[in-house]
Coordinates of C-alpha atoms in Angstrom, one line a residue:
X170 CA -103.2 172.8 119.4
X171 CA -102.4 175.8 117.2
X172 CA -100.9 173.6 114.5
X173 CA -104.0 171.4 114.5
X174 CA -106.3 174.5 114.1
X175 CA -104.2 175.6 111.1
X176 CA -104.5 172.2 109.5
X177 CA -108.3 172.1 110.0
X178 CA -108.6 175.6 108.6
X179 CA -106.6 174.8 105.5
X180 CA -108.6 171.7 104.9
X181 CA -111.8 173.5 105.2
X182 CA -110.5 176.2 102.8
X183 CA -109.6 173.6 100.2
X184 CA -113.0 171.9 100.6
X185 CA -114.7 175.2 100.1
X186 CA -112.7 175.9 96.9
X187 CA -113.6 172.4 95.5
X188 CA -117.3 172.9 96.4
X189 CA -117.4 176.3 94.7
X190 CA -115.7 174.9 91.6
X191 CA -118.1 172.1 91.4
X192 CA -121.1 174.6 91.7
X193 CA -119.7 176.7 89.0
X194 CA -119.2 173.7 86.8
X195 CA -122.8 172.4 87.4
X196 CA -124.6 175.6 87.2
X197 CA -122.9 177.8 84.7
X198 CA -124.4 177.6 81.2
X199 CA -122.1 175.9 78.8
X200 CA -122.0 177.8 75.5
X201 CA -119.9 175.7 73.2
X202 CA -118.8 172.1 72.4
X203 CA -120.5 168.8 73.2
X204 CA -122.0 168.6 76.7
X205 CA -120.4 166.1 79.2
X206 CA -122.7 163.5 80.7
X207 CA -122.1 164.8 84.2
X208 CA -124.5 167.7 83.5
X209 CA -128.0 166.3 82.8
X210 CA -129.4 167.4 79.5
X211 CA -133.0 168.7 79.4
X212 CA -135.6 167.5 77.0
X213 CA -138.1 170.3 76.6
X214 CA -141.2 169.9 74.5
X215 CA -143.9 172.3 73.4
X216 CA -147.1 171.0 72.0
X217 CA -150.0 173.1 70.5
X218 CA -153.2 171.3 71.3
X219 CA -153.8 169.1 74.5
X220 CA -157.0 168.1 72.9
X221 CA -155.2 166.4 70.0
X222 CA -154.4 162.8 70.9
X223 CA -151.4 162.7 68.7
X224 CA -149.9 165.7 70.4
X225 CA -150.2 164.0 73.8
X226 CA -148.7 160.7 72.4
X227 CA -145.8 162.7 70.9
X228 CA -145.2 164.2 74.3
X229 CA -145.3 160.8 76.0
X230 CA -142.7 159.5 73.5
X231 CA -140.3 162.3 74.4
X232 CA -141.0 162.0 78.0
X233 CA -140.3 158.2 77.9
X234 CA -137.0 158.8 76.3
X235 CA -136.0 161.3 78.9
X236 CA -137.0 158.9 81.7
X237 CA -135.1 156.1 80.0
X238 CA -131.9 158.2 79.9
X239 CA -132.3 159.8 83.3
X240 CA -132.7 163.3 81.8
X241 CA -134.7 166.3 83.0
X242 CA -138.0 166.6 81.3
X243 CA -140.1 169.8 80.9
X244 CA -143.2 170.6 78.8
X245 CA -145.4 173.5 77.8
X246 CA -148.7 173.9 75.9
X247 CA -148.8 177.0 73.8
X248 CA -152.4 176.7 72.3
X249 CA -151.2 178.5 69.2
X250 CA -150.0 181.6 71.1
X251 CA -146.6 182.2 69.5
X252 CA -145.5 184.9 71.8
X253 CA -146.2 182.8 74.8
X254 CA -144.3 179.9 73.3
X255 CA -141.2 181.9 72.5
X256 CA -141.2 183.5 75.9
X257 CA -141.5 180.0 77.6
X258 CA -138.7 178.7 75.4
X259 CA -136.4 181.6 76.3
X260 CA -137.2 181.0 80.0
X261 CA -136.1 177.4 79.8
X262 CA -133.0 178.2 77.9
X263 CA -132.1 180.9 80.4
X264 CA -132.8 178.6 83.4
X265 CA -130.6 175.6 82.1
X266 CA -128.2 177.1 79.5
X267 CA -128.5 176.7 75.7
X268 CA -126.2 173.7 75.5
X269 CA -128.2 171.7 78.0
X270 CA -131.6 172.1 76.3
X271 CA -132.9 169.8 73.6
X272 CA -136.1 171.3 72.3
X273 CA -138.9 169.4 70.6
X274 CA -141.6 171.7 69.0
X275 CA -144.9 171.4 67.4
X276 CA -144.9 174.9 65.7
X277 CA -148.2 176.7 65.2
X278 CA -147.5 177.9 61.7
X279 CA -144.7 178.8 59.3
X280 CA -144.0 182.1 61.1
X281 CA -143.6 180.3 64.4
X282 CA -141.3 177.7 62.8
X283 CA -139.0 180.4 61.4
X284 CA -139.0 182.3 64.8
X285 CA -137.9 179.1 66.5
X286 CA -135.3 178.4 63.9
X287 CA -133.7 181.9 64.3
X288 CA -133.8 181.8 68.0
X289 CA -132.2 178.4 68.4
X290 CA -129.6 179.2 65.8
X291 CA -128.7 182.4 67.7
X292 CA -128.6 180.8 71.1
X293 CA -127.0 177.5 70.0
X294 CA -130.0 175.3 71.0
X295 CA -130.5 172.0 69.2
X296 CA -134.1 171.4 68.3
X297 CA -136.6 169.2 66.4
X298 CA -139.8 170.1 64.7
X299 CA -142.9 167.9 64.4
X300 CA -144.5 169.3 61.2
X301 CA -144.0 173.0 60.3
X302 CA -141.2 172.8 57.7
X303 CA -142.3 174.8 54.7
X304 CA -141.4 175.1 51.0
X305 CA -138.2 177.0 50.4
X306 CA -136.9 176.8 54.1
X307 CA -133.0 176.9 53.9
X308 CA -132.2 173.8 55.9
X309 CA -128.5 174.1 55.2
X310 CA -128.4 177.5 57.0
X311 CA -129.8 176.0 60.2
X312 CA -127.4 173.3 61.6
X313 CA -129.1 173.3 65.0
X314 CA -132.3 172.0 63.5
X315 CA -131.4 168.3 63.6
X316 CA -134.8 166.6 63.1
X317 CA -137.8 167.7 61.0
X318 CA -140.5 165.2 60.5
X319 CA -143.5 165.5 58.2
X320 CA -146.4 163.1 57.8
X321 CA -146.4 160.9 54.7
X322 CA -149.6 162.4 53.6
X323 CA -149.6 160.8 50.1
X324 CA -148.9 157.3 51.5
X325 CA -151.6 157.9 54.1
X326 CA -154.2 158.6 51.4
X327 CA -153.0 155.7 49.2
X328 CA -152.9 153.1 52.1
X329 CA -156.3 154.1 53.5
X330 CA -158.0 154.0 50.1
X331 CA -156.5 150.5 49.7
X332 CA -157.9 149.4 53.1
X333 CA -161.3 150.8 52.2
X334 CA -161.5 149.0 48.9
X335 CA -160.5 145.7 50.6
X336 CA -163.3 146.3 53.2
X337 CA -165.7 146.8 50.2
X338 CA -164.6 143.4 48.7
X339 CA -162.6 145.0 45.9
X340 CA -165.4 146.7 44.0
X341 CA -168.1 149.3 44.2
X342 CA -168.6 153.0 44.4
X343 CA -167.2 155.5 46.9
X344 CA -167.6 159.1 47.9
X345 CA -165.0 161.1 49.7
X346 CA -164.7 164.0 52.1
X347 CA -161.4 165.9 51.6
X348 CA -161.6 168.6 54.3
X349 CA -160.4 172.2 53.5
X350 CA -159.2 173.2 50.0
X351 CA -156.0 175.0 50.9
X352 CA -154.3 172.4 53.2
X353 CA -151.3 170.8 51.4
X354 CA -151.4 167.8 53.8
X355 CA -155.0 167.1 52.8
X356 CA -154.3 167.7 49.2
X357 CA -151.6 165.0 49.2
X358 CA -153.9 162.6 51.1
X359 CA -156.5 163.1 48.4
X360 CA -153.9 162.6 45.7
X361 CA -152.8 159.3 47.2
X362 CA -156.5 158.2 47.4
X363 CA -157.1 159.2 43.8
X364 CA -154.0 157.4 42.5
X365 CA -154.9 154.2 44.3
X366 CA -158.5 154.2 43.0
X367 CA -157.1 154.6 39.5
X368 CA -155.4 151.2 40.0
X369 CA -158.7 149.4 40.7
X370 CA -161.0 149.3 37.6
X371 CA -163.9 147.9 39.6
X372 CA -164.1 150.9 41.9
X373 CA -165.6 154.3 40.9
X374 CA -165.8 157.7 42.6
X375 CA -169.4 158.8 42.6
X376 CA -168.7 162.2 44.2
X377 CA -166.5 164.0 46.6
X378 CA -164.3 167.1 47.1
X379 CA -162.6 169.3 49.6
X380 CA -165.7 169.4 51.8
X381 CA -166.7 168.4 55.3
X382 CA -164.1 170.2 57.4
X383 CA -166.0 169.7 60.7
X384 CA -168.0 166.7 61.9
X385 CA -171.2 168.6 61.5
X386 CA -170.4 169.8 58.0
X387 CA -169.3 166.3 57.0
X388 CA -172.6 164.9 58.2
X389 CA -174.5 167.4 56.2
X390 CA -172.5 166.7 53.0
X391 CA -172.8 163.0 53.5
X392 CA -176.6 163.3 53.9
X393 CA -176.6 165.1 50.6
X394 CA -174.7 162.3 48.9
X395 CA -177.0 159.7 50.5
X396 CA -180.0 161.5 49.2
X397 CA -178.5 161.7 45.7
X398 CA -177.0 158.2 45.4
X399 CA -178.6 156.1 48.1
X400 CA -177.4 152.5 48.2
X401 CA -175.2 153.0 45.1
X402 CA -172.6 154.2 47.8
X403 CA -170.4 151.2 48.9
X404 CA -167.8 153.0 50.9
X405 CA -166.6 156.4 52.2
X406 CA -163.1 157.8 52.4
X407 CA -162.4 160.5 54.9
X408 CA -159.3 162.7 54.9
X409 CA -159.1 162.8 58.7
X410 CA -161.2 161.9 61.8
X411 CA -163.8 164.6 61.9
X412 CA -165.2 164.1 58.4
X413 CA -165.2 160.3 58.8
X414 CA -167.1 160.5 62.0
X415 CA -169.6 162.9 60.5
X416 CA -170.0 160.5 57.6
X417 CA -170.5 157.6 60.0
X418 CA -173.3 159.5 61.9
X419 CA -175.1 160.3 58.6
X420 CA -174.8 156.6 57.5
X421 CA -176.2 155.5 60.9
X422 CA -179.0 158.0 60.7
X423 CA -180.1 156.8 57.2
X424 CA -179.3 153.1 57.6
X425 CA -176.5 153.0 55.0
X426 CA -174.3 150.1 56.0
X427 CA -170.9 150.8 54.4
X428 CA -167.3 150.8 55.6
X429 CA -165.6 154.2 56.2
X430 CA -161.9 154.9 56.3
X431 CA -160.1 157.7 58.1
X432 CA -156.6 158.9 59.0
X433 CA -155.2 159.4 62.5
X434 CA -155.7 157.4 65.7
X435 CA -157.6 158.4 68.8
X436 CA -159.2 156.2 71.5
X437 CA -162.6 156.9 69.9
X438 CA -161.5 155.8 66.5
X439 CA -159.9 152.6 67.9
X440 CA -163.2 151.8 69.7
X441 CA -165.1 152.4 66.5
X442 CA -162.9 150.0 64.6
X443 CA -162.9 147.3 67.4
X444 CA -166.7 147.4 67.8
X445 CA -167.6 147.8 64.1
X446 CA -169.6 145.0 62.6
X447 CA -170.2 143.8 59.1
X448 CA -173.6 144.8 57.8
X449 CA -173.6 148.0 59.8
X450 CA -172.0 151.5 59.2
X451 CA -168.6 151.3 60.6
X452 CA -165.0 152.7 60.6
X453 CA -163.1 150.0 58.9
X454 CA -159.5 151.3 59.0
X455 CA -157.3 154.3 59.8
X456 CA -153.6 155.3 59.6
X457 CA -151.5 155.7 62.7
X458 CA -148.9 158.4 62.3
X459 CA -146.7 156.7 64.9
X460 CA -146.4 159.9 67.0
X461 CA -145.0 157.9 69.9
X462 CA -142.0 157.0 67.8
X463 CA -141.8 160.6 66.6
X464 CA -141.5 161.8 70.2
X465 CA -138.9 159.2 71.0
X466 CA -136.9 159.9 67.8
X467 CA -137.0 163.7 68.1
X468 CA -135.8 163.6 71.7
X469 CA -133.1 161.0 70.8
X470 CA -131.9 163.3 68.0
X471 CA -131.5 166.4 70.2
X472 CA -130.0 164.3 73.0
X473 CA -127.3 163.0 70.7
X474 CA -126.6 166.5 69.4
X475 CA -126.2 167.8 73.0
X476 CA -123.9 165.1 74.4
X477 CA -122.0 164.1 71.3
X478 CA -122.0 167.1 69.1
X479 CA -123.8 164.8 66.6
X480 CA -125.2 166.1 63.4
X481 CA -127.7 164.1 61.3
X482 CA -127.0 163.1 57.7
X483 CA -128.1 166.0 55.6
X484 CA -130.0 163.7 53.3
X485 CA -132.2 162.7 56.3
X486 CA -132.4 165.9 58.1
X487 CA -136.0 166.4 56.9
X488 CA -138.1 163.4 56.1
X489 CA -141.5 161.8 56.0
X490 CA -141.9 159.3 58.8
X491 CA -143.7 155.9 58.4
X492 CA -146.9 155.0 59.9
X493 CA -149.1 151.9 59.5
X494 CA -152.7 150.8 58.8
X495 CA -154.9 150.1 61.8
X496 CA -157.9 147.9 61.2
X497 CA -159.8 145.1 62.9
X498 CA -156.7 142.8 62.9
X499 CA -154.5 145.1 65.1
X500 CA -156.7 147.8 66.7
X501 CA -156.9 146.1 70.1
X502 CA -153.1 145.7 70.1
X503 CA -152.6 149.3 69.2
X504 CA -155.0 150.4 71.9
X505 CA -153.1 148.4 74.6
X506 CA -149.6 149.3 73.5
X507 CA -149.9 152.9 72.4
X508 CA -147.7 154.2 75.2
X509 CA -145.3 151.1 75.4
X510 CA -143.7 150.5 72.1
X511 CA -140.3 148.6 72.4
X512 CA -137.4 151.0 72.1
X513 CA -133.6 150.3 72.1
X514 CA -131.6 151.4 75.2
X515 CA -129.4 153.9 73.2
X516 CA -130.3 156.5 70.5
X517 CA -128.5 155.3 67.4
X518 CA -128.7 156.7 63.9
X519 CA -130.4 153.4 62.9
X520 CA -133.4 154.1 65.2
X521 CA -133.5 157.8 64.7
X522 CA -133.4 157.7 61.0
X523 CA -134.1 154.1 59.7
X524 CA -135.9 152.5 56.9
X525 CA -138.3 150.9 59.4
X526 CA -139.4 154.3 60.5
X527 CA -138.7 156.7 57.6
X528 CA -139.4 156.9 53.9
X529 CA -135.7 157.3 53.3
X530 CA -136.2 157.7 49.6
X531 CA -138.2 160.9 50.3
X532 CA -135.7 163.0 52.0
X533 CA -134.8 166.7 52.0
X534 CA -134.0 166.6 48.3
X535 CA -137.5 165.7 47.2
X536 CA -139.5 166.4 50.3
X537 CA -143.0 167.3 48.9
X538 CA -144.4 170.2 50.8
X539 CA -146.6 171.6 48.1
X540 CA -148.4 169.8 45.2
X541 CA -146.8 170.3 41.8
X542 CA -148.8 172.1 39.0
X543 CA -149.5 168.7 37.5
X544 CA -150.8 167.4 40.9
X545 CA -153.0 170.5 41.3
X546 CA -154.5 169.9 37.8
X547 CA -155.5 166.5 39.0
X548 CA -157.2 167.9 42.1
X549 CA -158.9 170.7 40.1
X550 CA -162.2 168.8 39.4
X551 CA -162.6 168.2 43.1
X552 CA -162.0 171.8 44.2
X553 CA -165.6 172.6 45.1

């Protein structure tokens, strides 16, 4: 009996040691080297504006990747409060350990971007940034930043101008609403639009500028254009959704039946395109920034960095992603499949950084973040 008691006690002692070791292994933060699969990585995303459809779709993409791989997923909305965002990030890193967290961020501004970069480099947290990269940022000094996507603003402007001209029948006069003067993204969109219009001799710009920042302002400006030019206007180009909807409302009010293009996708814009009719004021086309793919790709990049010690090719560390035109031909499909794009089972370099999804010729070596002096000279006549 005594011998049996000794054997049982010894067995329990050994089991206790094994359980304790397992607990230490699972719970202790890992501070160096690739993470083994036995410890679930965490995909943590912070977005800025829950009212922005693209922010929500970005988060859905990251969440879907986490679900697909069986990872932990957490999220936070910072509403532009940088202090709250940094505090929340630190709490997640403290909770799970730096080598378990893959962070996807929508920074509020350049200062927030730099604060995240410094924090993640110090703690050893792999992270991805949706927008925020700024001119002169030393990418080579921040190896933990593994994905930095910027919208292809020039291509957006060029492609939507082309779609507008096609809706006009290839000829006529346009006006444009370019939003705020000092926003590089909008400047590049306007440059793309101007460059495309120059290729079509049958199309002229009657008026336009960096005006119409809000829907109300755009409606007021568009009413001024209608009063001045009337039915000489054959189309309207808008730099993003609010100016385009403002222009649409002005055209509806005054009975000006012209096509209007915009940039970005929301359910409202998709409905405008689907329900638009020839012979009426209508949104004819927009550009989808493919934010679902961005969420997937950013999550995949930080995941690979965590579990494999993977580092992206430096020439693709910062890039412009690809989007696509949405018009009457595909708006219904986009509306139905926005949250269910096909995606491969494993995050490979091909799908994180591939020619189907990125403008690979516009990488970190020539990533345009500010217009050149020559480009600013081209914009100067419209700076009003």
